[in-house]
Short mmCIF file of C-alpha atoms and ligand atoms in Angstrom, two decimals:
data_model
loop_
_atom_site.label_atom_id
_atom_site.label_comp_id
_atom_site.label_asym_id
_atom_site.label_seq_id
_atom_site.Cartn_x
_atom_site.Cartn_y
_atom_site.Cartn_z
CA UNK A 1 -16.99 -7.25 -18.88
CA UNK A 2 -15.33 -3.65 -19.10
CA UNK A 3 -14.09 -2.15 -16.03
CA UNK A 4 -12.42 1.45 -15.18
CA UNK A 5 -9.91 0.89 -12.12
CA UNK A 6 -9.43 4.37 -10.39
CA UNK A 7 -6.31 5.26 -8.26
CA UNK A 8 -4.46 7.99 -7.22
CA UNK A 9 -1.24 5.91 -7.04
CA UNK A 10 0.04 3.48 -9.65
CA UNK A 11 3.67 1.60 -9.73
CA UNK A 12 5.97 2.44 -11.36
CA UNK A 13 4.61 5.82 -12.24
CA UNK A 14 3.78 7.28 -9.13
CA UNK A 15 4.18 5.43 -5.75
CA UNK A 16 3.56 6.50 -1.98
CA UNK A 17 3.00 3.16 -0.58
CA UNK A 18 1.46 -0.22 -1.29
CA UNK A 19 -1.90 1.17 -2.96
CA UNK A 20 0.73 1.95 -6.09
CA UNK A 21 1.72 -1.58 -5.85
CA UNK A 22 -1.64 -3.02 -5.95
CA UNK A 23 -2.98 -0.71 -8.67
CA UNK A 24 0.07 -1.58 -10.63
CA UNK A 25 -0.16 -5.26 -10.82
CA UNK A 26 -4.04 -6.33 -9.58
CA UNK A 27 -5.48 -5.06 -12.91
CA UNK A 28 -2.72 -7.04 -14.79
CA UNK A 29 -4.20 -10.42 -13.16
CA UNK A 30 -7.88 -9.06 -13.74
CA UNK A 31 -7.20 -8.74 -17.67
CA UNK A 32 -5.73 -12.12 -17.77
CA UNK A 33 -9.07 -13.33 -16.56
CA UNK A 34 -10.65 -11.89 -19.65
CA UNK A 35 -11.93 -8.33 -18.44
CA UNK A 36 -11.31 -5.39 -20.31
CA UNK A 37 -9.94 -3.31 -17.58
CA UNK A 38 -8.51 -0.03 -17.99
CA UNK A 39 -6.69 2.22 -14.86
CA UNK A 40 -6.79 5.98 -14.53
CA UNK A 41 -4.94 8.10 -12.34
CA UNK A 42 -3.77 11.89 -12.47
CA UNK A 43 -0.84 12.97 -14.37
CA UNK A 44 1.47 13.23 -11.39
CA UNK A 45 4.91 15.12 -11.82
CA UNK A 46 6.66 11.79 -11.38
CA UNK A 47 4.87 10.02 -13.97
CA UNK A 48 6.35 9.53 -17.53
CA UNK A 49 6.91 12.60 -19.75
CA UNK A 50 4.29 13.45 -22.20
CA UNK A 51 6.52 12.53 -25.19
CA UNK A 52 6.45 8.86 -23.65
CA UNK A 53 2.72 8.57 -23.91
CA UNK A 54 -0.06 9.18 -26.61
CA UNK A 55 -1.97 12.01 -26.31
CA UNK A 56 -5.64 10.40 -26.70
CA UNK A 57 -7.94 12.97 -25.49
CA UNK A 58 -6.06 16.61 -26.24
CA UNK A 59 -9.15 18.40 -24.57
CA UNK A 60 -11.08 17.02 -21.89
CA UNK A 61 -13.74 19.60 -20.42
CA UNK A 62 -14.25 18.38 -17.03
CA UNK A 63 -17.68 20.16 -15.66
CA UNK A 64 -18.68 20.74 -12.47
CA UNK A 65 -21.75 23.10 -11.26
CA UNK A 66 -20.67 26.52 -12.10
CA UNK A 67 -17.43 25.66 -13.99
CA UNK A 68 -15.30 23.56 -16.67
CA UNK A 69 -11.78 22.42 -15.84
CA UNK A 70 -9.72 22.18 -18.97
CA UNK A 71 -8.00 19.07 -18.88
CA UNK A 72 -6.34 16.55 -21.26
CA UNK A 73 -5.67 12.56 -21.34
CA UNK A 74 -2.73 10.90 -22.01
CA UNK A 75 -2.27 6.93 -22.39
CA UNK A 76 0.45 4.48 -21.92
CA UNK A 77 0.06 0.80 -20.67
CA UNK A 78 1.28 -1.00 -17.48
CA UNK A 79 4.56 -2.43 -18.03
CA UNK A 80 4.77 -5.67 -19.62
CA UNK A 81 0.90 -5.84 -20.35
CA UNK A 82 -1.62 -4.39 -22.54
CA UNK A 83 -3.77 -2.99 -19.70
CA UNK A 84 -4.39 0.70 -21.01
CA UNK A 85 -3.53 3.35 -18.40
CA UNK A 86 -5.02 6.73 -18.77
CA UNK A 87 -3.38 9.98 -17.24
CA UNK A 88 -5.65 12.89 -16.31
CA UNK A 89 -3.40 15.91 -17.09
CA UNK A 90 -4.47 19.01 -15.29
CA UNK A 91 -1.00 20.68 -14.47
CA UNK A 92 -2.65 23.23 -11.69
CA UNK A 93 -3.60 20.50 -9.60
CA UNK A 94 -1.32 17.78 -10.38
CA UNK A 95 2.22 19.03 -11.62
CA UNK A 96 3.83 19.42 -8.02
CA UNK A 97 6.49 17.78 -6.14
CA UNK A 98 4.68 15.25 -4.24
CA UNK A 99 1.66 13.30 -4.78
CA UNK A 100 -0.40 14.43 -1.52
CA UNK A 101 1.67 17.29 -0.07
CA UNK A 102 4.64 17.22 2.47
CA UNK A 103 5.18 14.63 5.58
CA UNK A 104 3.64 17.85 7.98
CA UNK A 105 0.71 18.33 5.77
CA UNK A 106 -1.37 17.70 2.48
CA UNK A 107 -1.92 20.07 -0.07
CA UNK A 108 -4.61 22.36 1.20
CA UNK A 109 -6.54 22.32 -2.01
CA UNK A 110 -6.73 18.55 -1.33
CA UNK A 111 -10.57 18.73 -1.37
CA UNK A 112 -10.57 20.47 -5.03
CA UNK A 113 -7.95 18.18 -6.50
CA UNK A 114 -9.80 15.00 -5.91
CA UNK A 115 -13.50 16.37 -6.22
CA UNK A 116 -11.89 17.04 -9.68
CA UNK A 117 -10.25 13.77 -10.16
CA UNK A 118 -13.78 11.87 -9.66
CA UNK A 119 -15.58 13.83 -12.19
CA UNK A 120 -12.65 13.55 -14.54
CA UNK A 121 -12.50 9.71 -14.30
CA UNK A 122 -16.28 9.82 -15.06
CA UNK A 123 -15.89 12.41 -17.74
CA UNK A 124 -13.27 10.32 -19.64
CA UNK A 125 -14.98 7.28 -19.52
CA UNK A 126 -17.69 9.01 -21.81
CA UNK A 127 -15.30 10.92 -23.45
CA UNK A 128 -13.46 7.79 -24.94
CA UNK A 129 -16.60 6.03 -25.67
CA UNK A 130 -15.48 3.03 -23.09
CA UNK A 131 -18.76 2.92 -21.15
CA UNK A 132 -17.53 0.94 -18.34
CA UNK A 133 -20.05 -1.84 -17.20
CA UNK A 134 -18.54 -1.35 -13.35
CA UNK A 135 -16.23 1.42 -11.77
CA UNK A 136 -13.64 0.38 -9.08
CA UNK A 137 -12.53 3.08 -6.79
CA UNK A 138 -9.45 2.62 -4.19
CA UNK A 139 -8.89 4.63 -1.24
CA UNK A 140 -9.91 8.17 -0.25
CA UNK A 141 -8.60 9.92 -3.20
CA UNK A 142 -11.40 8.46 -5.34
CA UNK A 143 -14.31 8.28 -2.97
CA UNK A 144 -16.31 10.78 -4.63
CA UNK A 145 -16.76 8.72 -7.53
CA UNK A 146 -18.97 6.19 -5.79
CA UNK A 147 -20.99 9.12 -4.42
CA UNK A 148 -21.23 10.74 -7.68
CA UNK A 149 -22.21 7.52 -9.40
CA UNK A 150 -24.91 6.82 -6.64
CA UNK A 151 -26.49 10.22 -7.43
CA UNK A 152 -26.95 9.47 -11.08
CA UNK A 153 -30.12 7.32 -11.98
CA UNK A 154 -28.26 6.14 -14.92
CA UNK A 155 -24.70 5.72 -13.03
CA UNK A 156 -22.83 2.18 -12.92
CA UNK A 157 -22.09 -0.10 -10.19
CA UNK A 158 -18.88 0.53 -8.06
CA UNK A 159 -16.93 -1.67 -6.23
CA UNK A 160 -14.68 0.54 -3.56
CA UNK A 161 -11.71 -0.82 -2.03
CA UNK A 162 -10.55 0.40 1.29
CA UNK A 163 -6.57 0.19 1.53
CA UNK A 164 -6.39 2.48 4.47
CA UNK A 165 -9.03 3.65 7.08
CA UNK A 166 -6.84 5.77 8.57
CA UNK A 167 -6.40 8.31 5.75
CA UNK A 168 -10.08 9.24 5.25
CA UNK A 169 -9.79 12.65 3.48
CA UNK A 170 -11.77 14.81 5.94
CA UNK A 171 -12.23 18.38 5.64
CA UNK A 172 -14.44 20.94 6.89
CA UNK A 173 -17.57 21.53 5.42
CA UNK A 174 -16.80 24.71 4.60
CA UNK A 175 -15.02 23.47 1.64
CA UNK A 176 -18.22 22.27 -0.24
CA UNK A 177 -18.27 25.40 -2.39
CA UNK A 178 -14.81 25.22 -3.56
CA UNK A 179 -15.31 21.40 -4.69
CA UNK A 180 -18.54 22.68 -6.61
CA UNK A 181 -20.67 21.16 -4.14
CA UNK A 182 -23.40 23.38 -3.61
CA UNK A 183 -24.09 23.13 -0.19
CA UNK A 184 -28.30 22.87 -0.71
CA UNK A 185 -27.92 19.88 -3.12
CA UNK A 186 -28.32 16.18 -2.39
CA UNK A 187 -24.69 15.49 -2.64
CA UNK A 188 -23.77 17.14 0.56
CA UNK A 189 -25.60 14.95 2.85
CA UNK A 190 -24.15 11.83 0.82
CA UNK A 191 -20.51 13.05 1.09
CA UNK A 192 -20.91 14.59 4.78
CA UNK A 193 -20.12 12.74 7.94
CA UNK A 194 -19.61 13.71 11.27
CA UNK A 195 -19.58 17.21 10.51
CA UNK A 196 -17.13 17.29 8.30
CA UNK A 197 -16.79 16.36 4.41
CA UNK A 198 -15.30 12.73 4.37
CA UNK A 199 -14.39 11.09 1.13
CA UNK A 200 -13.86 7.80 2.66
CA UNK A 201 -17.36 7.69 4.38
CA UNK A 202 -18.95 8.85 0.99
CA UNK A 203 -17.64 5.95 -0.63
CA UNK A 204 -18.51 3.35 1.92
CA UNK A 205 -22.11 4.74 2.31
CA UNK A 206 -22.53 4.99 -1.65
CA UNK A 207 -20.72 2.21 -3.20
CA UNK A 208 -22.36 -0.91 -4.54
CA UNK A 209 -19.80 -3.38 -2.52
CA UNK A 210 -16.89 -2.35 -0.34
CA UNK A 211 -13.78 -4.29 0.21
CA UNK A 212 -10.68 -4.20 1.93
CA UNK A 213 -7.23 -5.99 1.62
CA UNK A 214 -7.12 -8.76 4.18
CA UNK A 215 -10.15 -10.69 5.61
CA UNK A 216 -8.64 -9.79 9.21
CA UNK A 217 -8.80 -6.17 8.59
CA UNK A 218 -12.41 -6.65 6.89
CA UNK A 219 -13.63 -7.73 10.56
CA UNK A 220 -11.54 -5.39 12.44
CA UNK A 221 -12.53 -2.21 10.92
CA UNK A 222 -16.22 -3.26 12.20
CA UNK A 223 -15.01 -2.56 15.80
CA UNK A 224 -14.24 0.43 17.42
CA UNK A 225 -10.36 -0.14 18.18
CA UNK A 226 -9.93 -0.22 14.32
CA UNK A 227 -13.08 1.67 12.75
CA UNK A 228 -11.50 5.22 12.98
CA UNK A 229 -14.99 6.32 13.83
CA UNK A 230 -16.38 4.76 10.51
CA UNK A 231 -17.18 1.28 12.21
CA UNK A 232 -20.94 2.02 12.73
CA UNK A 233 -21.16 2.91 8.86
CA UNK A 234 -19.07 0.11 7.92
CA UNK A 235 -21.05 -2.27 10.00
CA UNK A 236 -24.34 -0.97 8.43
CA UNK A 237 -22.92 -2.19 5.17
CA UNK A 238 -22.54 -5.68 7.02
CA UNK A 239 -22.70 -8.30 4.31
CA UNK A 240 -21.23 -5.96 1.45
CA UNK A 241 -18.00 -5.50 3.26
CA UNK A 242 -15.58 -8.09 1.89
CA UNK A 243 -12.15 -9.06 2.26
CA UNK A 244 -9.44 -10.05 -0.31
CA UNK A 245 -5.92 -10.48 0.15
CA UNK A 246 -3.52 -8.37 -1.79
CA UNK A 247 -0.51 -10.30 -3.57
CA UNK A 248 2.53 -9.20 -5.47
CA UNK A 249 3.86 -9.63 -8.78
CA UNK A 250 6.50 -12.26 -8.33
CA UNK A 251 8.17 -10.81 -11.43
CA UNK A 252 8.67 -7.74 -9.90
CA UNK A 253 10.15 -8.86 -6.67
CA UNK A 254 12.10 -11.75 -5.41
CA UNK A 255 15.88 -12.68 -5.32
CA UNK A 256 16.00 -12.44 -9.24
CA UNK A 257 15.29 -9.04 -9.17
CA UNK A 258 18.15 -7.23 -7.18
CA UNK A 259 19.28 -3.47 -7.47
CA UNK A 260 21.34 -2.74 -10.53
CA UNK A 261 24.75 -3.47 -10.19
CA UNK A 262 24.23 -6.02 -7.46
CA UNK A 263 25.19 -9.58 -8.52
CA UNK A 264 24.29 -11.90 -5.99
CA UNK A 265 21.02 -13.66 -7.10
CA UNK A 266 19.95 -16.79 -5.02
CA UNK A 267 16.78 -19.30 -4.66
CA UNK A 268 15.29 -21.44 -2.03
CA UNK A 269 17.52 -24.13 -3.11
CA UNK A 270 20.82 -22.06 -3.15
CA UNK A 271 20.69 -19.48 -0.71
CA UNK A 272 24.54 -18.69 -0.87
CA UNK A 273 23.83 -15.54 -2.77
CA UNK A 274 21.82 -14.44 0.14
CA UNK A 275 25.17 -14.26 2.64
CA UNK A 276 26.68 -11.90 -0.27
CA UNK A 277 23.86 -9.65 -0.20
CA UNK A 278 23.82 -9.43 3.66
CA UNK A 279 27.60 -8.95 3.49
CA UNK A 280 27.11 -5.77 0.72
CA UNK A 281 24.19 -4.55 2.83
CA UNK A 282 26.02 -4.49 6.30
CA UNK A 283 29.11 -2.59 4.34
CA UNK A 284 26.75 -0.12 2.75
CA UNK A 285 25.30 0.69 6.19
CA UNK A 286 28.72 0.88 8.05
CA UNK A 287 27.73 -2.21 10.48
CA UNK A 288 30.32 -4.82 10.89
CA UNK A 289 30.31 -7.18 8.09
CA UNK A 290 29.44 -10.11 10.40
CA UNK A 291 27.88 -13.26 9.07
CA UNK A 292 27.11 -14.89 12.55
CA UNK A 293 25.28 -11.85 13.83
CA UNK A 294 21.41 -11.96 12.47
CA UNK A 295 20.48 -8.68 10.54
CA UNK A 296 16.82 -7.61 11.38
CA UNK A 297 15.55 -4.85 9.14
CA UNK A 298 12.37 -2.48 8.68
CA UNK A 299 11.43 -0.97 5.43
CA UNK A 300 8.90 1.45 6.06
CA UNK A 301 6.83 4.90 5.60
CA UNK A 302 8.11 6.22 9.13
CA UNK A 303 4.11 7.32 10.31
CA UNK A 304 2.19 6.14 13.70
CA UNK A 305 0.38 3.38 12.08
CA UNK A 306 3.82 1.57 11.53
CA UNK A 307 4.34 1.19 15.17
CA UNK A 308 7.83 2.22 14.69
CA UNK A 309 8.01 4.30 18.24
CA UNK A 310 7.17 0.86 20.21
CA UNK A 311 9.93 -0.68 18.18
CA UNK A 312 12.34 2.03 19.16
CA UNK A 313 11.41 0.98 22.73
CA UNK A 314 12.42 -2.45 22.31
CA UNK A 315 15.62 -2.04 20.28
CA UNK A 316 18.15 -1.41 23.03
CA UNK A 317 17.33 -4.62 24.18
CA UNK A 318 17.01 -6.33 20.55
CA UNK A 319 20.54 -5.25 19.52
CA UNK A 320 21.85 -6.78 22.82
CA UNK A 321 20.26 -10.61 22.11
CA UNK A 322 22.75 -9.64 19.97
CA UNK A 323 21.35 -8.48 16.77
CA UNK A 324 21.95 -5.67 14.36
CA UNK A 325 19.16 -3.41 13.27
CA UNK A 326 18.68 -1.10 10.45
CA UNK A 327 15.88 0.94 9.02
CA UNK A 328 15.06 2.43 5.66
CA UNK A 329 12.10 4.93 5.63
CA UNK A 330 11.19 8.73 5.92
CA UNK A 331 8.17 10.51 6.88
CA UNK A 332 7.68 11.71 10.58
CA UNK A 333 10.39 13.82 11.27
CA UNK A 334 10.25 12.70 14.92
CA UNK A 335 10.56 9.38 13.90
CA UNK A 336 13.41 10.15 11.58
CA UNK A 337 15.32 11.88 14.24
CA UNK A 338 14.91 9.19 16.70
CA UNK A 339 16.37 6.21 14.75
CA UNK A 340 19.05 8.91 13.69
CA UNK A 341 20.23 9.36 17.02
CA UNK A 342 19.99 5.77 18.22
CA UNK A 343 22.33 4.85 14.94
CA UNK A 344 24.74 7.44 16.02
CA UNK A 345 24.50 6.52 19.84
CA UNK A 346 25.33 2.80 18.45
CA UNK A 347 26.96 2.26 15.29
CA UNK A 348 28.07 -1.17 15.75
CA UNK A 349 24.74 -2.32 16.04
CA UNK A 350 22.06 0.18 14.60
CA UNK A 351 21.96 1.95 11.07
CA UNK A 352 19.39 4.37 9.58
CA UNK A 353 18.77 5.41 6.22
CA UNK A 354 16.44 8.25 5.98
CA UNK A 355 15.30 8.20 2.54
CA UNK A 356 12.75 6.71 0.14
CA UNK A 357 14.71 4.37 -2.16
CA UNK A 358 13.55 1.77 -4.35
CA UNK A 359 17.19 0.40 -4.92
CA UNK A 360 18.00 0.05 -1.53
CA UNK A 361 14.81 -1.22 -0.37
CA UNK A 362 15.63 -4.14 -2.41
CA UNK A 363 19.04 -4.72 -0.90
CA UNK A 364 17.17 -4.25 2.60
CA UNK A 365 14.68 -7.42 1.64
CA UNK A 366 17.54 -9.51 0.18
CA UNK A 367 20.40 -8.68 2.63
CA UNK A 368 18.07 -8.86 5.68
CA UNK A 369 17.57 -12.39 8.13
CA UNK A 370 14.67 -10.78 9.64
CA UNK A 371 11.76 -8.33 8.71
CA UNK A 372 10.32 -6.60 11.41
CA UNK A 373 6.99 -5.06 11.02
CA UNK A 374 5.46 -4.13 14.58
CA UNK A 375 2.14 -1.95 12.74
CA UNK A 376 -0.48 -0.65 15.18
CA UNK A 377 -2.97 -1.84 12.52
CA UNK A 378 -2.11 -3.21 8.62
CA UNK A 379 -4.87 -3.40 6.33
CA UNK A 380 -2.67 -5.96 4.28
CA UNK A 381 1.00 -5.00 4.34
CA UNK A 382 2.88 -5.92 1.33
CA UNK A 383 6.25 -5.37 2.81
CA UNK A 384 6.36 -8.59 4.79
CA UNK A 385 4.91 -10.54 1.72
CA UNK A 386 7.89 -8.89 -0.30
CA UNK A 387 10.57 -9.82 2.40
CA UNK A 388 9.07 -13.41 2.48
CA UNK A 389 9.88 -13.35 -1.21
CA UNK A 390 13.40 -12.51 -0.43
CA UNK A 391 13.78 -15.00 2.50
CA UNK A 392 13.63 -12.38 5.20
CA UNK A 393 11.74 -13.99 8.21
CA UNK A 394 8.83 -11.81 9.35
CA UNK A 395 8.47 -10.82 12.86
CA UNK A 396 5.21 -8.91 13.23
CA UNK A 397 2.36 -7.78 15.20
CA UNK A 398 -0.26 -9.91 14.86
CA UNK A 399 -3.01 -7.49 13.27
CA UNK A 400 -4.79 -7.36 9.97
CA UNK A 401 -3.23 -8.56 6.73
CA UNK A 402 -0.09 -9.44 9.01
CA UNK A 403 -2.08 -12.08 11.11
CA UNK A 404 -3.70 -13.52 7.53
CA UNK A 405 0.22 -14.06 6.18
CA UNK A 406 2.43 -14.84 8.80
CA UNK A 407 2.07 -17.47 11.45
CA UNK A 408 4.29 -18.72 14.44
CA UNK A 409 2.05 -22.11 14.48
CA UNK A 410 3.60 -25.67 13.98
CA UNK A 411 3.81 -27.74 11.91
CA UNK A 412 4.69 -24.96 9.24
CA UNK A 413 5.35 -21.70 10.69
CA UNK A 414 6.26 -18.64 8.50
CA UNK A 415 7.40 -16.25 11.15
CA UNK A 416 7.12 -15.03 14.75
CA UNK A 417 4.40 -13.22 15.96
CA UNK A 418 3.67 -10.64 18.76
CA UNK A 419 0.11 -10.98 19.77
CA UNK A 420 0.21 -7.44 21.60
CA UNK A 421 2.14 -4.58 20.49
CA UNK A 422 3.98 -3.62 23.52
CA UNK A 423 7.92 -3.78 23.79
CA UNK A 424 8.62 -6.87 25.54
CA UNK A 425 6.37 -8.76 23.50
CA UNK A 426 8.23 -7.30 20.62
CA UNK A 427 11.53 -8.41 22.31
CA UNK A 428 10.39 -11.66 22.98
CA UNK A 429 9.34 -12.50 19.34
CA UNK A 430 12.53 -11.25 17.86
CA UNK A 431 14.22 -13.20 20.51
CA UNK A 432 12.31 -16.31 19.24
CA UNK A 433 13.52 -15.59 15.93
CA UNK A 434 17.31 -14.89 16.81
CA UNK A 435 17.23 -18.37 18.86
CA UNK A 436 15.99 -20.05 15.59
CA UNK A 437 18.81 -18.11 13.78
CA UNK A 438 21.44 -19.81 16.02
CA UNK A 439 20.39 -23.39 14.82
CA UNK A 440 21.68 -23.27 11.06
CA UNK A 441 19.51 -26.12 9.97
CA UNK A 442 16.45 -25.02 11.62
CA UNK A 443 17.08 -21.65 10.21
CA UNK A 444 17.39 -22.78 6.66
CA UNK A 445 14.46 -24.77 6.51
CA UNK A 446 12.42 -21.74 7.67
CA UNK A 447 13.74 -19.56 5.33
CA UNK A 448 13.15 -21.80 2.52
CA UNK A 449 9.79 -22.29 3.57
CA UNK A 450 9.18 -18.79 3.82
CA UNK A 451 10.16 -18.02 0.36
CA UNK A 452 7.83 -20.96 -0.90
CA UNK A 453 4.91 -18.86 0.45
CA UNK A 454 2.98 -17.71 -2.57
CA UNK A 455 1.01 -14.63 -2.54
CA UNK A 456 0.44 -14.41 -6.18
CA UNK A 457 -2.22 -12.19 -7.72
CA UNK A 458 -4.11 -15.21 -9.32
CA UNK A 459 -6.16 -16.33 -6.59
CA UNK A 460 -7.08 -12.89 -5.61
CA UNK A 461 -7.92 -11.79 -8.91
CA UNK A 462 -10.37 -14.50 -9.27
CA UNK A 463 -12.31 -13.06 -5.86
CA UNK A 464 -12.28 -9.68 -7.16
CA UNK A 465 -14.03 -10.65 -10.61
CA UNK A 466 -16.90 -12.60 -8.34
CA UNK A 467 -16.72 -9.40 -6.42
CA UNK A 468 -17.47 -7.44 -9.86
CA UNK A 469 -20.00 -9.83 -10.55
CA UNK A 470 -21.76 -9.39 -7.40
CA UNK A 471 -21.90 -5.63 -7.79
CA UNK A 472 -23.21 -6.00 -11.37
CA UNK A 473 -26.10 -8.31 -9.97
CA UNK A 474 -26.76 -6.12 -7.04
CA UNK A 475 -27.22 -3.13 -9.03
P1 LIG B 501 1.69 1.01 3.21
O1 LIG B 501 1.04 1.03 1.91
O2 LIG B 501 1.06 1.04 4.50
O3 LIG B 501 3.17 1.93 3.16
P2 LIG B 501 2.72 -1.68 2.40
O4 LIG B 501 3.57 -2.67 3.30
O5 LIG B 501 1.56 -2.25 1.89
O6 LIG B 501 2.39 -0.53 3.56
O7 LIG B 501 3.47 -1.40 1.02
C1 LIG B 501 4.75 -0.36 1.27
C2 LIG B 501 5.47 -0.47 -0.13
O8 LIG B 501 6.29 0.84 -0.05
C3 LIG B 501 6.22 -1.65 -0.29
O9 LIG B 501 6.13 -1.86 -1.75
C4 LIG B 501 7.96 -1.12 0.28
O10 LIG B 501 8.84 -1.79 -0.17
C5 LIG B 501 7.71 0.45 -0.04
N1 LIG B 501 8.37 1.18 0.75
C6 LIG B 501 8.19 1.74 1.90
N2 LIG B 501 9.26 2.34 2.52
C7 LIG B 501 10.14 2.77 1.52
C8 LIG B 501 11.19 3.22 1.21
N3 LIG B 501 11.64 4.07 2.50
N4 LIG B 501 11.77 3.21 0.49
C9 LIG B 501 11.43 2.46 -0.90
N5 LIG B 501 10.40 1.61 -0.94
C10 LIG B 501 9.63 1.66 0.43
C1 LIG B 502 -2.29 0.56 2.54
C2 LIG B 502 -2.22 -0.32 3.62
C3 LIG B 502 -1.40 -1.38 3.52
C4 LIG B 502 -1.88 -2.21 2.12
C5 LIG B 502 -1.50 -1.26 0.86
C6 LIG B 502 -2.36 -1.70 -0.36
O1 LIG B 502 -1.31 1.78 2.29
O2 LIG B 502 -1.32 0.55 4.77
O3 LIG B 502 -1.44 -2.18 4.45
O4 LIG B 502 -0.83 -3.37 1.85
O5 LIG B 502 -2.67 0.09 1.32
O6 LIG B 502 -3.39 -2.37 -0.22
#
């Protein structure tokens, strides 16, 4: 089977969130099942320099009604694998400081950029002579690809994975001509929804098979509370909306993979190094270096989805349990200022590092006793899975993938769950964690159990393969 896997982010080449982690690791697991899978992404400025890749198509003419864009295609491989990664190079659209735009707004020409990218992926498939049997598109920036395929009588089947329904790629209908879509053509009704162009809706409507990244979220998005207005469209696809839990690559994450220069490896059998990582983190954050006080952290994009505004309301009582709290993240300026102000007002207990910093993220996971993730909604969530690999016990809101990966139920609890996202329930769930922390034997057993949880890609890759087969048969 030949599969073209298309994503706007692929770790470690260009990453904004978990989508990149998935696109960088799932294809490797699928390749191990014997599939000829190749990955396509735009050549963002963050990607390796041209000299580090091979130029496989110096001239790729990407046609759309009324014009042609002169692009090119570079090739490299996903790290530690033979999986080819094609980078579509078109500098006017993708040689920019950020992947999507600033925290305040996406680049205004996003519709053109991603209409182009969908067409480029289809063109490249032919130009390279790959001839995929199936295309696997991910999230709204790739949403027009299933739509274009559905309009083509010779189009290949498509799988579309929803990583986050909160970002749909919605634009006024008036941008259609700029995207080279003739308002009178049959393309427009396929890509329009609720009076807008909607990339996500276009994909949900047109893909042969749709899935999302946990079973719970696959159910939730068919309800008005979680559907972001697309619940009816999703429900209309009923049996073709599947849930497959993400995994992580344990060669990339875990106590053997610590930031450069830090030497405190540890394991579920020998946790001594974790205490050293905690002391190092406390020191770097300017918090009192104290092994007796539990250190709770969050590593997150600072956006509404992640519920950190609710956590902020709970924080004064959480740190009086007592506990220390530190956040690593960036995004929404109001949230950034809020956490900086709280850290300034209570430097003995609260620290805030406002940045995107992969090394620091690893130190946060390794040094933390408790990992708090109070998301309003969470399609899967990789951070809590990564935290578990490092032995940080999760405290989560029981929604979406958080509910599917963390349980407080006896006899094998793996964390603490607030059923409703209200400050009081977050305080109580953290208090239960802190109570457990004060009982060293109980805590050690919990940390060890958390570290032994396996969310590896193997199982999920098998499920994706079954989904691919289903799409091929359906077509
Ligand atoms: P989302 O994709 O919604 O942001 P996930 O939990 O699926 O949420 O994935 C988040 C990924 O981004 C994880 O790999 C996490 O470590 C990383 N991450 C989030 N914030 C930061 C940050 N400030 N610095 C470094 N990595 C971060
Ligand atoms: C999205 C979701 C997150 C998920 C990630 C990878 O960004 O917010 O829950 O883990 O995609 O699928």
